[in-house]
C-alpha positions as MATLAB code, in Angstrom:
seq = 'MPINTFREDEETKEGVKLPMLRRLLRYLIPYKKSVLKVFALIALILAVQLFNPLFLQVGIDYFIDKTQNIPGLLAVGALVVALNILSMFAIRLRLREMAKLSNRVLYQIRQDLYEHLQTLAFRYFDERPAGKILARVIGDVNSLKELFNQCILTLLPNLVKLVCVCVIMLILNVKLALFALLIVPLLAVGLIFIQRRAHRGWRLFRKKNSNLNAFVHENMSGIRVVQGFAAQGQMNRNFNGLIRQQRGAYISAVRYTDLFWAFVEVAWGVGSIIVYWAGVRMLDTGHITVGLLVSFSSYLSMFWQPIMDLSNFYNNLVTNMAAAERIFEVLDTEPEIQDADGAQVLPPIKGEVEFQHVTFGYDPQVPVLRDVSFSVAPGQSIALVGPTGAGKTSIINLISRFYDIQEGTILLDGHDITQVTLESLRSQMGIMPQDTFLFSGTIKDNIRYGRLDATDEEIVEAAKAVHAHEFIVEMEKGYDTDIQERGGRLSVGQRQLVAFARAMLSNPRILILDEATSSIDTHTERLVQAGIRQLLAGRTSFVIAHRLSTIQQADQILVIDKGQLMEHGTHGELMEKKGLYYNLFMAQFLRVG';
ca = [
      58.389  -39.086  -87.950;
      56.836  -38.110  -84.587;
      54.607  -40.588  -82.792;
      51.037  -40.330  -84.063;
      48.040  -41.008  -81.799;
      44.288  -41.188  -82.348;
      44.090  -37.500  -81.376;
      46.187  -36.362  -84.350;
      45.533  -36.491  -88.072;
      48.021  -38.507  -90.068;
      50.353  -36.621  -92.361;
      49.704  -37.858  -95.901;
      51.075  -36.690  -99.205;
      48.566  -35.843 -101.901;
      49.229  -37.972 -104.964;
      48.811  -36.990 -108.589;
      45.528  -38.512 -109.706;
      46.263  -39.763 -113.228;
      49.534  -41.576 -112.368;
      47.881  -43.037 -109.297;
      44.885  -44.166 -111.365;
      47.239  -45.803 -113.875;
      48.985  -47.534 -110.997;
      45.673  -48.919 -109.786;
      44.727  -50.096 -113.272;
      48.003  -52.011 -113.565;
      46.499  -54.487 -111.117;
      44.179  -55.510 -113.975;
      47.049  -56.719 -116.186;
      47.117  -60.307 -114.813;
      43.405  -60.579 -115.639;
      43.583  -59.440 -119.280;
      41.239  -62.181 -120.501;
      38.527  -61.218 -118.008;
      38.936  -57.534 -118.868;
      38.657  -58.259 -122.611;
      35.559  -60.361 -121.993;
      33.953  -57.486 -120.085;
      34.923  -55.030 -122.841;
      33.384  -57.291 -125.490;
      30.117  -57.368 -123.563;
      30.251  -53.608 -123.110;
      30.817  -53.137 -126.863;
      27.729  -55.237 -127.624;
      25.598  -53.266 -125.140;
      26.914  -49.956 -126.463;
      26.222  -50.902 -130.082;
      22.599  -51.723 -129.286;
      22.176  -48.422 -127.426;
      23.684  -46.430 -130.309;
      21.536  -48.096 -132.986;
      18.228  -47.788 -131.122;
      17.600  -44.111 -132.101;
      18.543  -44.846 -135.729;
      15.961  -47.618 -135.847;
      13.466  -45.128 -134.386;
      14.280  -42.588 -137.126;
      13.945  -45.247 -139.856;
      10.586  -46.376 -138.440;
       9.163  -42.837 -138.341;
      10.561  -41.432 -141.587;
      10.337  -44.497 -143.867;
       7.638  -46.819 -142.510;
       5.171  -44.297 -141.008;
       5.605  -40.845 -142.568;
       6.305  -41.885 -146.188;
       4.985  -45.406 -146.903;
       2.919  -46.312 -143.825;
       4.430  -49.818 -144.155;
       3.083  -51.603 -141.073;
       4.795  -54.983 -141.774;
       8.107  -53.206 -142.246;
       7.544  -51.251 -139.046;
       6.798  -54.483 -137.154;
       9.954  -56.076 -138.567;
      12.061  -53.142 -137.365;
      10.330  -53.331 -133.968;
      10.990  -57.073 -133.698;
      14.671  -56.521 -134.527;
      14.909  -53.810 -131.871;
      13.271  -56.069 -129.251;
      15.593  -58.984 -130.100;
      18.714  -56.810 -129.897;
      17.641  -55.302 -126.575;
      16.903  -58.749 -125.072;
      20.425  -59.785 -126.134;
      21.754  -56.578 -124.562;
      19.913  -57.347 -121.318;
      21.603  -60.760 -121.003;
      24.948  -59.138 -121.843;
      24.432  -56.624 -119.025;
      23.807  -59.383 -116.474;
      26.850  -61.348 -117.636;
      28.971  -58.183 -117.550;
      27.998  -57.437 -113.954;
      28.822  -60.988 -112.875;
      32.232  -60.945 -114.572;
      33.015  -57.503 -113.181;
      32.193  -58.607 -109.647;
      34.640  -61.517 -109.948;
      37.317  -59.284 -111.447;
      37.080  -56.514 -108.844;
      37.179  -58.994 -105.956;
      40.331  -60.607 -107.361;
      42.020  -57.223 -107.733;
      41.108  -56.123 -104.200;
      42.374  -59.443 -102.870;
      45.732  -58.809 -104.551;
      45.985  -55.213 -103.292;
      45.165  -56.268  -99.738;
      47.650  -59.139  -99.960;
      50.401  -56.825 -101.267;
      49.648  -54.321  -98.509;
      49.703  -56.960  -95.763;
      52.897  -58.598  -97.040;
      54.619  -55.210  -97.266;
      53.599  -54.333  -93.712;
      55.277  -57.562  -92.567;
      58.594  -56.256  -93.906;
      58.506  -52.881  -92.140;
      60.682  -52.310  -89.114;
      59.440  -52.020  -85.537;
      59.939  -48.249  -85.753;
      57.064  -47.955  -88.243;
      54.681  -49.624  -85.794;
      56.112  -47.740  -82.828;
      55.113  -44.436  -84.419;
      51.414  -45.085  -85.153;
      48.471  -46.875  -83.535;
      47.588  -50.353  -84.814;
      44.039  -49.144  -85.493;
      45.258  -46.662  -88.117;
      47.188  -49.389  -89.903;
      44.119  -51.642  -89.736;
      42.002  -48.859  -91.297;
      44.235  -48.916  -94.383;
      44.280  -52.702  -94.761;
      40.500  -53.086  -94.373;
      38.541  -49.855  -94.899;
      40.705  -48.119  -97.493;
      41.068  -51.242  -99.641;
      37.323  -51.926  -99.495;
      36.618  -48.412 -100.728;
      38.476  -49.162 -103.967;
      35.959  -51.787 -105.106;
      33.513  -49.292 -106.541;
      36.379  -47.351 -108.091;
      37.531  -50.411 -110.059;
      33.992  -51.192 -111.109;
      33.484  -47.620 -112.280;
      36.801  -47.557 -114.170;
      35.773  -50.482 -116.380;
      32.001  -50.123 -116.409;
      31.846  -46.329 -116.609;
      35.041  -44.599 -117.665;
      36.039  -46.296 -120.925;
      32.539  -47.290 -122.145;
      31.130  -43.825 -121.548;
      34.093  -42.106 -123.160;
      33.591  -44.278 -126.243;
      29.848  -43.710 -126.097;
      30.276  -39.954 -125.782;
      32.610  -39.784 -128.791;
      30.305  -41.993 -130.880;
      27.226  -39.933 -129.970;
      29.018  -36.689 -130.824;
      30.057  -38.079 -134.209;
      26.518  -39.316 -134.951;
      24.998  -35.961 -133.934;
      27.437  -34.111 -136.182;
      26.515  -36.445 -139.035;
      22.779  -35.936 -138.432;
      22.981  -32.139 -138.203;
      26.029  -29.984 -137.515;
      24.102  -26.945 -136.254;
      22.090  -28.917 -133.702;
      25.257  -30.672 -132.554;
      27.006  -27.340 -131.956;
      24.031  -26.072 -129.962;
      24.205  -29.277 -127.856;
      27.918  -28.712 -127.113;
      27.510  -25.026 -126.253;
      27.133  -25.537 -122.489;
      29.967  -28.109 -122.075;
      32.916  -25.682 -121.446;
      31.022  -23.979 -118.614;
      30.237  -27.416 -117.141;
      33.922  -28.425 -117.205;
      35.022  -25.281 -115.340;
      32.386  -25.834 -112.645;
      33.287  -29.488 -112.124;
      36.999  -28.716 -111.750;
      36.182  -26.095 -109.107;
      34.008  -28.552 -107.165;
      36.499  -31.410 -107.479;
      39.350  -29.582 -105.791;
      37.319  -28.845 -102.698;
      35.665  -32.273 -102.596;
      39.025  -34.063 -102.731;
      40.360  -32.083  -99.771;
      37.167  -32.921  -97.887;
      37.468  -36.655  -98.507;
      41.135  -36.702  -97.538;
      40.199  -35.102  -94.211;
      37.365  -37.617  -93.731;
      39.774  -40.537  -94.226;
      42.050  -39.107  -91.556;
      39.195  -38.607  -89.078;
      37.934  -42.118  -89.806;
      41.439  -43.457  -89.173;
      41.557  -41.610  -85.825;
      38.245  -43.152  -84.800;
      39.413  -46.629  -85.799;
      42.615  -46.196  -83.799;
      40.701  -45.079  -80.700;
      38.257  -48.009  -80.824;
      41.088  -50.520  -81.276;
      43.070  -49.012  -78.401;
      40.008  -48.797  -76.151;
      38.966  -52.414  -76.749;
      42.551  -53.635  -76.197;
      42.667  -51.804  -72.855;
      39.077  -52.503  -71.742;
      40.254  -54.048  -68.454;
      42.065  -50.833  -67.545;
      39.076  -48.722  -68.591;
      36.643  -50.704  -66.465;
      39.144  -51.162  -63.640;
      39.415  -47.382  -63.202;
      35.722  -46.739  -63.983;
      36.766  -44.541  -66.918;
      33.879  -45.479  -69.219;
      32.430  -41.985  -69.018;
      35.629  -40.325  -70.208;
      36.036  -42.912  -72.974;
      32.464  -42.269  -74.090;
      33.163  -38.545  -74.271;
      36.350  -39.145  -76.267;
      34.454  -41.445  -78.633;
      31.668  -38.912  -79.045;
      34.170  -36.175  -79.848;
      35.851  -38.306  -82.521;
      32.458  -39.250  -83.966;
      31.532  -35.572  -84.255;
      34.807  -34.809  -86.028;
      34.261  -37.692  -88.453;
      30.654  -36.669  -89.083;
      31.630  -33.039  -89.654;
      34.323  -34.018  -92.164;
      31.885  -36.348  -93.935;
      29.118  -33.744  -94.209;
      31.568  -31.150  -95.500;
      32.866  -33.538  -98.182;
      29.372  -34.687  -99.174;
      28.190  -31.106  -99.654;
      30.714  -30.605 -102.416;
      30.194  -34.116 -103.774;
      26.445  -33.580 -104.185;
      27.110  -30.475 -106.294;
      28.419  -32.755 -109.056;
      25.006  -34.184 -109.944;
      23.190  -30.875 -109.440;
      25.614  -29.036 -111.709;
      25.392  -31.670 -114.451;
      21.588  -31.834 -114.256;
      21.293  -28.051 -114.592;
      23.656  -28.106 -117.576;
      21.656  -31.010 -119.051;
      18.411  -29.054 -118.711;
      19.812  -25.816 -120.122;
      21.502  -27.667 -122.998;
      18.279  -29.518 -123.844;
      16.261  -26.273 -123.895;
      18.772  -24.723 -126.295;
      18.653  -27.751 -128.638;
      14.844  -28.008 -128.626;
      14.499  -24.273 -129.260;
      16.874  -24.485 -132.214;
      15.326  -27.767 -133.455;
      11.765  -26.421 -133.553;
      12.915  -23.364 -135.528;
      14.762  -25.614 -138.009;
      11.713  -27.899 -138.279;
       9.550  -24.929 -139.263;
      11.953  -23.974 -142.048;
      12.097  -27.550 -143.370;
      15.829  -28.047 -142.714;
      15.180  -31.224 -140.672;
      12.485  -33.924 -140.551;
      10.354  -34.996 -137.586;
      12.148  -38.353 -137.475;
      15.550  -36.632 -137.401;
      14.451  -34.349 -134.541;
      13.084  -37.327 -132.559;
      16.259  -39.299 -133.271;
      18.458  -36.309 -132.363;
      16.496  -35.889 -129.124;
      17.289  -39.496 -128.236;
      20.970  -38.930 -128.985;
      20.841  -35.749 -126.917;
      19.810  -37.845 -123.906;
      22.522  -40.344 -124.822;
      24.987  -37.423 -124.965;
      24.155  -36.162 -121.489;
      23.807  -39.591 -119.851;
      27.506  -40.514 -120.262;
      28.438  -37.032 -119.043;
      26.325  -37.712 -115.944;
      27.935  -41.154 -115.577;
      31.404  -39.698 -116.071;
      30.723  -37.023 -113.481;
      29.601  -39.789 -111.118;
      32.824  -41.640 -111.885;
      34.846  -38.495 -111.310;
      32.949  -37.985 -108.085;
      33.740  -41.558 -107.062;
      37.349  -41.031 -108.086;
      37.613  -37.946 -105.897;
      35.915  -39.754 -103.013;
      38.136  -42.829 -103.088;
      41.412  -41.439 -104.373;
      42.203  -40.433 -100.792;
      42.044  -44.139  -99.892;
      44.353  -45.030 -102.791;
      46.826  -42.363 -101.625;
      46.900  -43.875  -98.136;
      47.390  -47.406  -99.503;
      50.217  -46.466 -101.846;
      51.855  -44.381  -99.142;
      52.304  -47.602  -97.147;
      53.416  -49.598 -100.203;
      55.965  -46.884 -101.019;
      57.414  -46.919  -97.502;
      60.810  -48.551  -97.815;
      61.559  -51.166  -95.132;
      64.035  -49.568  -92.777;
      65.525  -52.960  -91.907;
      66.184  -55.098  -94.969;
      68.800  -57.341  -96.496;
      71.837  -55.482  -97.749;
      72.913  -55.851 -101.363;
      74.808  -59.115 -101.629;
      73.735  -60.277  -98.145;
      74.859  -63.825  -97.401;
      72.902  -66.616  -95.733;
      74.157  -66.991  -92.174;
      75.408  -70.565  -91.713;
      74.484  -72.552  -88.568;
      76.033  -70.600  -85.709;
      77.749  -71.552  -82.469;
      76.494  -68.467  -80.640;
      79.473  -66.131  -80.318;
      78.270  -62.514  -79.986;
      80.385  -59.366  -80.016;
      79.399  -55.706  -79.694;
      82.089  -53.308  -80.940;
      81.609  -49.661  -79.892;
      77.864  -49.727  -80.539;
      75.863  -46.494  -80.324;
      72.121  -46.574  -80.893;
      68.996  -44.449  -80.391;
      65.395  -44.894  -81.479;
      65.717  -41.238  -82.325;
      69.235  -40.935  -83.812;
      69.594  -37.585  -82.038;
      68.907  -39.147  -78.623;
      71.238  -42.136  -77.996;
      69.940  -44.956  -75.803;
      73.230  -46.880  -75.923;
      76.617  -45.160  -76.022;
      79.809  -46.875  -77.141;
      78.844  -50.312  -75.779;
      81.397  -53.112  -76.250;
      81.384  -56.696  -74.941;
      81.906  -60.240  -76.169;
      80.067  -63.455  -75.388;
      81.481  -66.949  -75.921;
      79.297  -69.690  -77.446;
      77.043  -71.371  -74.902;
      77.395  -68.672  -72.245;
      74.384  -67.384  -70.310;
      74.419  -63.594  -70.102;
      72.303  -61.598  -67.672;
      71.520  -57.960  -68.381;
      70.700  -55.919  -65.312;
      70.256  -52.263  -64.529;
      67.632  -49.634  -63.743;
      64.496  -49.292  -65.861;
      65.251  -47.466  -69.104;
      68.977  -48.198  -68.923;
      69.042  -49.845  -72.383;
      68.824  -53.566  -71.594;
      65.934  -54.326  -73.976;
      67.613  -52.236  -76.653;
      70.632  -54.551  -76.587;
      68.591  -57.683  -77.260;
      66.573  -55.870  -79.946;
      69.823  -55.071  -81.724;
      71.064  -58.673  -81.595;
      67.986  -59.711  -83.594;
      68.402  -56.639  -85.813;
      64.951  -55.284  -85.106;
      66.642  -51.880  -85.321;
      69.862  -50.750  -86.997;
      72.623  -49.107  -85.012;
      74.010  -45.664  -85.780;
      77.647  -46.492  -84.975;
      79.750  -49.578  -84.347;
      79.435  -53.236  -85.353;
      77.605  -56.289  -84.054;
      79.200  -59.630  -84.929;
      77.663  -63.081  -84.719;
      80.239  -65.855  -85.059;
      82.375  -63.209  -86.758;
      79.657  -62.236  -89.255;
      78.441  -58.635  -89.356;
      74.690  -59.028  -88.810;
      73.960  -56.250  -91.343;
      75.590  -58.371  -94.076;
      73.536  -61.550  -93.599;
      69.904  -62.180  -94.529;
      67.308  -61.384  -91.896;
      65.623  -64.774  -92.265;
      68.830  -66.731  -91.685;
      69.656  -64.508  -88.695;
      66.313  -64.552  -86.886;
      65.541  -68.203  -87.630;
      68.449  -69.167  -85.351;
      67.116  -67.160  -82.416;
      64.378  -67.838  -79.917;
      62.821  -64.697  -78.477;
      60.453  -64.305  -75.570;
      59.640  -60.589  -75.300;
      58.587  -58.798  -72.161;
      55.081  -58.272  -73.561;
      53.760  -61.823  -73.863;
      51.455  -62.122  -76.874;
      49.302  -65.133  -77.658;
      47.129  -65.503  -80.748;
      43.518  -66.598  -80.821;
      43.392  -70.352  -81.390;
      44.399  -73.414  -79.403;
      47.231  -73.670  -76.913;
      48.859  -76.205  -79.213;
      48.759  -73.773  -82.133;
      50.363  -71.035  -80.052;
      53.244  -73.274  -78.977;
      53.682  -74.583  -82.532;
      54.197  -70.995  -83.680;
      57.804  -71.427  -82.523;
      58.323  -74.050  -85.260;
      55.464  -74.643  -87.643;
      56.558  -78.138  -88.645;
      56.802  -79.390  -85.046;
      54.991  -82.606  -84.140;
      52.513  -82.913  -81.273;
      55.097  -84.895  -79.331;
      57.673  -82.122  -79.669;
      55.106  -79.565  -78.507;
      54.359  -81.622  -75.389;
      58.093  -82.090  -74.745;
      58.688  -78.321  -74.891;
      55.748  -77.669  -72.570;
      57.007  -80.247  -70.080;
      60.483  -78.715  -70.114;
      59.105  -75.375  -68.881;
      56.512  -77.031  -66.624;
      53.543  -75.759  -68.634;
      52.311  -79.311  -69.298;
      50.778  -79.687  -65.841;
      48.289  -76.814  -66.106;
      47.580  -77.441  -69.804;
      46.385  -81.031  -69.346;
      44.079  -79.896  -66.538;
      42.151  -77.628  -68.909;
      38.907  -78.875  -70.495;
      40.451  -79.836  -73.844;
      44.104  -79.921  -72.884;
      46.351  -78.716  -75.667;
      43.302  -78.240  -77.920;
      41.747  -75.695  -75.554;
      40.809  -72.509  -77.408;
      42.103  -69.208  -76.065;
      41.288  -65.676  -77.115;
      43.619  -63.030  -78.447;
      46.370  -62.295  -75.912;
      45.368  -65.446  -74.011;
      42.370  -63.961  -72.229;
      41.391  -67.270  -70.568;
      44.837  -67.797  -69.037;
      46.483  -66.173  -66.059;
      49.487  -63.935  -66.662;
      51.832  -66.649  -65.419;
      50.205  -69.299  -67.616;
      50.489  -67.056  -70.673;
      54.192  -66.610  -70.017;
      54.704  -70.358  -69.646;
      52.984  -70.997  -72.995;
      55.110  -68.310  -74.640;
      58.176  -69.808  -72.994;
      57.355  -73.232  -74.447;
      56.939  -71.574  -77.858;
      60.414  -70.054  -77.629;
      61.942  -73.341  -76.492;
      60.312  -75.267  -79.337;
      62.193  -73.204  -81.927;
      65.409  -74.925  -80.750;
      67.460  -71.735  -81.166;
      71.223  -71.310  -81.013;
      70.688  -68.000  -79.214;
      67.863  -67.633  -76.710;
      66.630  -64.210  -75.619;
      64.449  -63.875  -72.526;
      63.177  -60.395  -71.664;
      61.696  -60.443  -68.157;
      60.681  -64.040  -68.910;
      59.764  -64.937  -65.331;
      58.496  -61.572  -64.112;
      54.911  -62.759  -63.541;
      55.479  -66.319  -62.361;
      55.195  -67.194  -58.712;
      58.304  -68.258  -56.819;
      57.449  -71.990  -56.824;
      56.766  -72.053  -60.555;
      59.836  -69.951  -61.191;
      62.058  -72.583  -59.577;
      60.576  -75.229  -61.865;
      61.055  -73.009  -64.912;
      64.656  -72.267  -63.977;
      65.310  -76.018  -63.850;
      63.830  -76.363  -67.324;
      65.890  -73.421  -68.562;
      69.148  -74.957  -67.346;
      68.340  -78.180  -69.167;
      67.315  -76.569  -72.437;
      70.015  -73.892  -72.499;
      72.834  -76.414  -72.426;
      75.107  -75.548  -75.330;
      73.140  -72.432  -76.281;
      74.030  -68.778  -75.880;
      71.360  -66.971  -73.869;
      70.588  -63.392  -72.953;
      68.341  -62.925  -69.932;
      66.864  -59.691  -68.603;
      65.512  -60.038  -65.075;
      64.663  -57.569  -62.341;
      64.850  -60.365  -59.774;
      68.595  -60.503  -59.337;
      68.264  -63.710  -57.336;
      67.334  -65.558  -60.556;
      70.531  -64.732  -62.459;
      73.229  -65.511  -59.898;
      74.278  -68.593  -61.870;
      74.808  -66.642  -65.113;
      78.235  -67.025  -66.716;
      78.444  -63.260  -67.161;
      76.408  -60.330  -65.847;
      76.377  -57.054  -67.775;
      75.373  -54.032  -65.719;
      73.842  -51.308  -67.908;
      73.089  -47.776  -66.738;
      72.266  -44.661  -68.763;
      73.068  -46.468  -71.994;
      76.574  -47.524  -70.985;
      78.158  -50.789  -69.857;
      79.192  -49.962  -66.305;
      80.327  -53.384  -65.009;
      80.582  -56.978  -66.153;
      81.587  -60.242  -64.527;
      80.130  -63.104  -62.500;
      77.860  -62.575  -59.521;
      80.712  -63.193  -57.108;
      83.115  -60.854  -58.909;
      80.595  -58.038  -59.049;
      79.650  -58.413  -55.403;
      83.321  -58.137  -54.466;
      83.631  -54.872  -56.436;
      80.806  -53.359  -54.393;
      79.809  -51.148  -57.290;
      76.467  -50.562  -58.999;
      75.510  -54.266  -59.141;
      76.267  -54.663  -55.437;
      74.068  -51.690  -54.590;
      71.205  -52.990  -56.784;
      71.453  -56.472  -55.284;
      71.615  -55.297  -51.682;
      68.739  -52.833  -52.176;
      66.568  -55.625  -53.601;
      67.689  -58.084  -50.911;
      66.825  -55.648  -48.114;
      63.464  -54.812  -49.766;
      62.536  -58.494  -50.041;
      63.732  -59.159  -46.535;
];
């Protein structure tokens, strides 16, 4: 899939509505008791509604028109009032239960979506902005709440009500019932026509809304760059353009959506005129009584009301089905990197690493590494050097199996890393990526992220080892000092030291440092290097560093260029060869000098 930005609409597949609706309703299965309770309340409410017109007919025809029995009329009225008060309490209880039920279901959908996203490979996140993913987890899931409410409170009850009303009308008078149903086929054709166009409109709106969300997320994340280059004006224009696109898509979708109610109301009016015209003629000929006509008129309203409610539900279904499609599209995305069938738990490792003829590309058609082979003994420190874009970071990404290779084999203590579980593989590695990321919370919490069961003493020990302890204790609350997302209150060097302590705390057998000291001043770097030597004793380590002066003590230096391993050896051996490493080192030495 090509990389998607906030400027481009996401490619989504249109799902089939009924199977997708059934899939949504399956989330109700764990809450069968709550659903049955709601249905019981709905049945009580529906029964009262259906009997009300019959009581009205009995009161008119038997207690007013024929006998003028006032006490009997009052008794019927009292019964009607009592039943409707009971129905009112049932309605309130139904709404409360439905609110609890829908919130539980949305919680489960959001949890499933979030947990599935955690299993997806880096490639999935490389290809789309974080804001578009966030739009699915938050906005699209929220939009399903009304859909669930309507499914239980509108769809099934109104279908039952519509069938019951039709049966009662046919029992009361077949001719009047047929006149009432005369307009329904034309209504169905019109609603299908409107639905198709409304659904396309709402799918487009979801895409435009996702673009806007992605832009805002990206803009807020890069606000320092925006303000640093005085680019607020351009950002405002971009935002305004995306807002106009979203508004245009929304207005277009709403225009079709609003036709639902208008079409149903027109059909309701025309159908009522037909029934009243026929009813008055039948009343004149004596085929029906006044009470029956009044009762039938009430059932006529009860016939059209569920049709109106069902059209509203269908409208809501069309509006929010686009959100369901986007949610299930993520849930149906198979994790690219996952445990193989029969994968074994990787036992505690010594740290032997071997690449055998490895070829890899983020796009399989464009290799980043070509036929790379090398071996690393347990406990060795390995430095990866080479020009930018040579493939150094790709090598350490493959060791952790963040991506799968196209050709070759990667062995860890003789185990093919594709045949062991991801958890057992990555839990034995400590990784400090080039892009240092800290979470909002305390400094202590961020260091503890390396090992969640670590004690406070172990956290302090790790911080001292990388010389982060000194600046931490000088802060207002020490280790309990709150920092913002990405460590906004800390300098770049301080953020890297905290992240370095986090990696050290995990006590890994293999330690991976990607440009770990790139933003630390020379004095602090010397202190960190001393801590590294102490903590790396007995561990295999891979270090990427542009400062070649920092990796002279490495047991082995791998020189990567254009995706190939060009040279390897110690610093002294490579300097004697006077090859690529020698040229890189001398160019940097002369530049520094």
